[in-house]
Amino acid sequence: MKAAVDKKGLLSMVPMSESKINAMEKAGEFPKRFAMTGRTVAWNRDEVEAWLDKWQEENTGKKPDHCPDVRQRKYRPVQAGAA
């Protein structure tokens, strides 16, 4: 039997914002949702977990894009040995 996860469950599984998940889904980079009822959507738990495994494998050890090199800043220089 396949398990489904609703939006609240999805957001607890995937540590990303709802807008980021929606954008990735629209770009084909995230599993597609399906309609449970006329107003309720869900995702296949197995597909989401497989996506998480793949994402983790591809991004383990990578430095986040938003972390600047603090040693290059002009104000509040980093003390020796701190960074």
Coordinates of N, CA and C in Angstrom, one line a residue:
M1 N 0.8 -1.2 0.0 CA 0.0 0.0 0.0 C 0.9 1.2 0.0
K2 N 0.5 2.2 -0.8 CA 1.3 3.4 -0.9 C 0.8 4.4 0.1
A3 N 1.7 5.1 0.7 CA 1.3 6.1 1.7 C 1.3 7.5 1.1
A4 N 0.4 8.4 1.5 CA 0.4 9.7 1.0 C 0.6 10.7 2.2
V5 N 1.2 11.8 1.9 CA 1.5 12.8 2.9 C 0.9 14.1 2.4
D6 N 0.2 14.8 3.4 CA -0.5 16.1 3.0 C 0.6 17.2 3.1
K7 N 0.1 18.4 2.9 CA 1.0 19.6 2.8 C 1.7 19.8 4.2
K8 N 1.0 19.7 5.2 CA 1.5 19.9 6.6 C 2.6 18.8 6.8
G9 N 2.3 17.6 6.5 CA 3.3 16.5 6.7 C 4.5 16.7 5.8
L10 N 4.3 17.2 4.6 CA 5.4 17.4 3.6 C 6.3 18.5 4.1
L11 N 5.7 19.6 4.7 CA 6.6 20.7 5.2 C 7.4 20.2 6.4
S12 N 6.9 19.2 7.2 CA 7.6 18.7 8.3 C 8.7 17.8 7.9
M13 N 8.6 17.1 6.7 CA 9.6 16.2 6.2 C 10.7 17.0 5.4
V14 N 10.3 18.0 4.7 CA 11.3 18.7 3.8 C 11.5 20.1 4.4
P15 N 12.8 20.3 4.8 CA 13.1 21.6 5.4 C 13.3 22.8 4.4
M16 N 12.2 23.0 3.7 CA 12.2 24.1 2.7 C 10.9 24.8 2.8
S17 N 10.9 26.1 2.3 CA 9.7 26.8 2.4 C 8.7 26.3 1.3
E18 N 7.4 26.6 1.6 CA 6.3 26.1 0.7 C 6.5 26.7 -0.7
S19 N 7.0 28.0 -0.8 CA 7.2 28.6 -2.1 C 8.3 27.9 -2.9
K20 N 9.4 27.5 -2.2 CA 10.5 26.9 -2.8 C 10.1 25.5 -3.3
I21 N 9.3 24.8 -2.5 CA 8.8 23.4 -2.9 C 7.9 23.6 -4.2
N22 N 7.0 24.6 -4.2 CA 6.1 24.8 -5.3 C 6.9 25.2 -6.6
A23 N 8.0 26.0 -6.4 CA 8.8 26.4 -7.6 C 9.5 25.1 -8.1
M24 N 10.1 24.3 -7.2 CA 10.8 23.1 -7.7 C 9.9 22.1 -8.3
E25 N 8.7 22.0 -7.8 CA 7.7 21.1 -8.4 C 7.3 21.6 -9.8
K26 N 7.1 22.9 -9.9 CA 6.7 23.4 -11.2 C 7.8 23.2 -12.2
A27 N 9.1 23.3 -11.8 CA 10.3 23.1 -12.7 C 10.6 21.6 -12.9
G28 N 9.8 20.7 -12.3 CA 10.0 19.3 -12.5 C 11.2 18.7 -11.6
E29 N 11.6 19.5 -10.6 CA 12.7 19.0 -9.7 C 12.2 18.4 -8.4
F30 N 10.9 18.3 -8.2 CA 10.3 17.8 -7.0 C 9.1 16.9 -7.4
P31 N 8.8 15.8 -6.6 CA 7.7 15.0 -6.9 C 6.4 15.8 -7.1
K32 N 5.5 15.3 -8.0 CA 4.3 16.0 -8.3 C 3.2 15.6 -7.2
R33 N 2.4 16.6 -6.9 CA 1.2 16.3 -6.0 C 0.1 15.7 -6.8
F34 N -0.8 15.1 -6.1 CA -2.0 14.6 -6.7 C -3.2 14.9 -5.9
A35 N -4.4 15.0 -6.5 CA -5.6 15.4 -5.8 C -6.2 14.2 -5.0
M36 N -6.5 14.4 -3.7 CA -7.1 13.4 -2.9 C -8.6 13.6 -3.0
T37 N -9.0 14.9 -2.9 CA -10.4 15.3 -3.0 C -10.4 16.6 -3.9
G38 N -11.5 17.2 -4.0 CA -11.6 18.5 -4.8 C -10.7 19.6 -4.2
R39 N -10.5 19.6 -2.9 CA -9.7 20.6 -2.3 C -8.4 20.2 -1.6
T40 N -8.2 18.9 -1.6 CA -7.0 18.4 -0.8 C -6.0 17.7 -1.8
V41 N -4.8 18.1 -1.6 CA -3.7 17.5 -2.4 C -2.8 16.7 -1.5
A42 N -2.0 15.8 -2.1 CA -1.1 15.0 -1.3 C 0.1 14.6 -2.2
W43 N 1.1 14.1 -1.6 CA 2.3 13.6 -2.3 C 2.5 12.2 -1.9
N44 N 3.1 11.4 -2.8 CA 3.5 10.0 -2.5 C 4.7 10.0 -1.6
R45 N 4.5 9.5 -0.4 CA 5.6 9.5 0.6 C 6.9 8.8 0.1
D46 N 6.7 7.7 -0.7 CA 7.9 7.0 -1.2 C 8.7 7.9 -2.2
E47 N 7.9 8.6 -3.0 CA 8.6 9.5 -4.0 C 9.3 10.7 -3.3
V48 N 8.7 11.2 -2.2 CA 9.3 12.3 -1.5 C 10.5 11.8 -0.7
E49 N 10.5 10.6 -0.1 CA 11.6 10.1 0.6 C 12.8 9.7 -0.4
A50 N 12.4 9.2 -1.6 CA 13.4 9.0 -2.6 C 14.1 10.3 -3.1
W51 N 13.3 11.3 -3.2 CA 13.8 12.6 -3.6 C 14.7 13.2 -2.5
L52 N 14.4 13.0 -1.2 CA 15.2 13.4 -0.1 C 16.5 12.7 -0.1
D53 N 16.5 11.4 -0.3 CA 17.7 10.6 -0.4 C 18.6 11.1 -1.5
K54 N 18.1 11.3 -2.7 CA 18.8 11.8 -3.8 C 19.4 13.2 -3.5
W55 N 18.6 14.1 -3.0 CA 19.0 15.5 -2.6 C 20.2 15.4 -1.6
Q56 N 20.0 14.6 -0.6 CA 21.1 14.5 0.4 C 22.4 13.9 -0.2
E57 N 22.3 12.9 -1.1 CA 23.4 12.4 -1.7 C 24.2 13.4 -2.6
E58 N 23.4 14.2 -3.3 CA 24.0 15.2 -4.2 C 24.6 16.4 -3.5
N59 N 24.0 16.7 -2.3 CA 24.4 17.9 -1.6 C 25.2 17.8 -0.4
T60 N 25.5 16.5 0.0 CA 26.3 16.3 1.2 C 27.8 16.8 1.0
G61 N 28.2 17.6 1.9 CA 29.5 18.2 1.8 C 29.6 19.5 1.1
K62 N 28.5 19.9 0.4 CA 28.5 21.2 -0.3 C 28.3 22.3 0.7
K63 N 29.0 23.4 0.4 CA 28.8 24.6 1.2 C 27.6 25.4 0.7
P64 N 26.7 25.9 1.5 CA 25.6 26.6 1.1 C 26.0 27.8 0.2
D65 N 25.2 28.2 -0.7 CA 25.5 29.3 -1.6 C 25.5 30.6 -0.9
H66 N 24.7 30.7 0.2 CA 24.5 32.0 0.8 C 25.5 32.3 1.9
C67 N 26.6 31.5 2.1 CA 27.6 31.7 3.1 C 28.8 32.4 2.6
P68 N 28.8 33.8 2.7 CA 30.0 34.5 2.2 C 31.2 34.2 3.0
D69 N 32.4 34.5 2.5 CA 33.6 34.3 3.2 C 33.8 35.5 4.1
V70 N 33.6 35.3 5.4 CA 33.6 36.4 6.4 C 34.9 37.0 6.5
R71 N 36.0 36.3 6.1 CA 37.3 36.9 6.2 C 37.5 38.0 5.2
Q72 N 36.7 38.2 4.2 CA 36.8 39.2 3.2 C 36.0 40.5 3.5
R73 N 35.2 40.5 4.6 CA 34.4 41.7 4.9 C 35.3 42.8 5.4
K74 N 34.8 44.1 5.1 CA 35.5 45.3 5.4 C 35.3 45.7 6.9
Y75 N 34.1 45.5 7.4 CA 33.7 45.9 8.7 C 33.7 44.7 9.7
R76 N 33.9 45.0 10.9 CA 34.0 43.9 11.9 C 34.8 42.7 11.5
P77 N 36.1 42.9 11.3 CA 37.0 41.8 10.8 C 37.0 40.7 11.8
V78 N 37.2 39.5 11.2 CA 37.2 38.3 12.0 C 38.5 38.2 12.8
Q79 N 38.5 37.9 14.0 CA 39.7 37.7 14.8 C 40.4 36.5 14.4
A80 N 41.7 36.5 14.6 CA 42.5 35.3 14.2 C 42.1 34.1 15.0
G81 N 42.0 33.0 14.3 CA 41.6 31.7 14.9 C 40.1 31.5 15.0
A82 N 39.3 32.6 14.7 CA 37.8 32.4 14.9 C 37.2 31.8 13.7
A83 N 37.7 32.0 12.5 CA 37.1 31.4 11.3 C 38.0 30.5 10.6

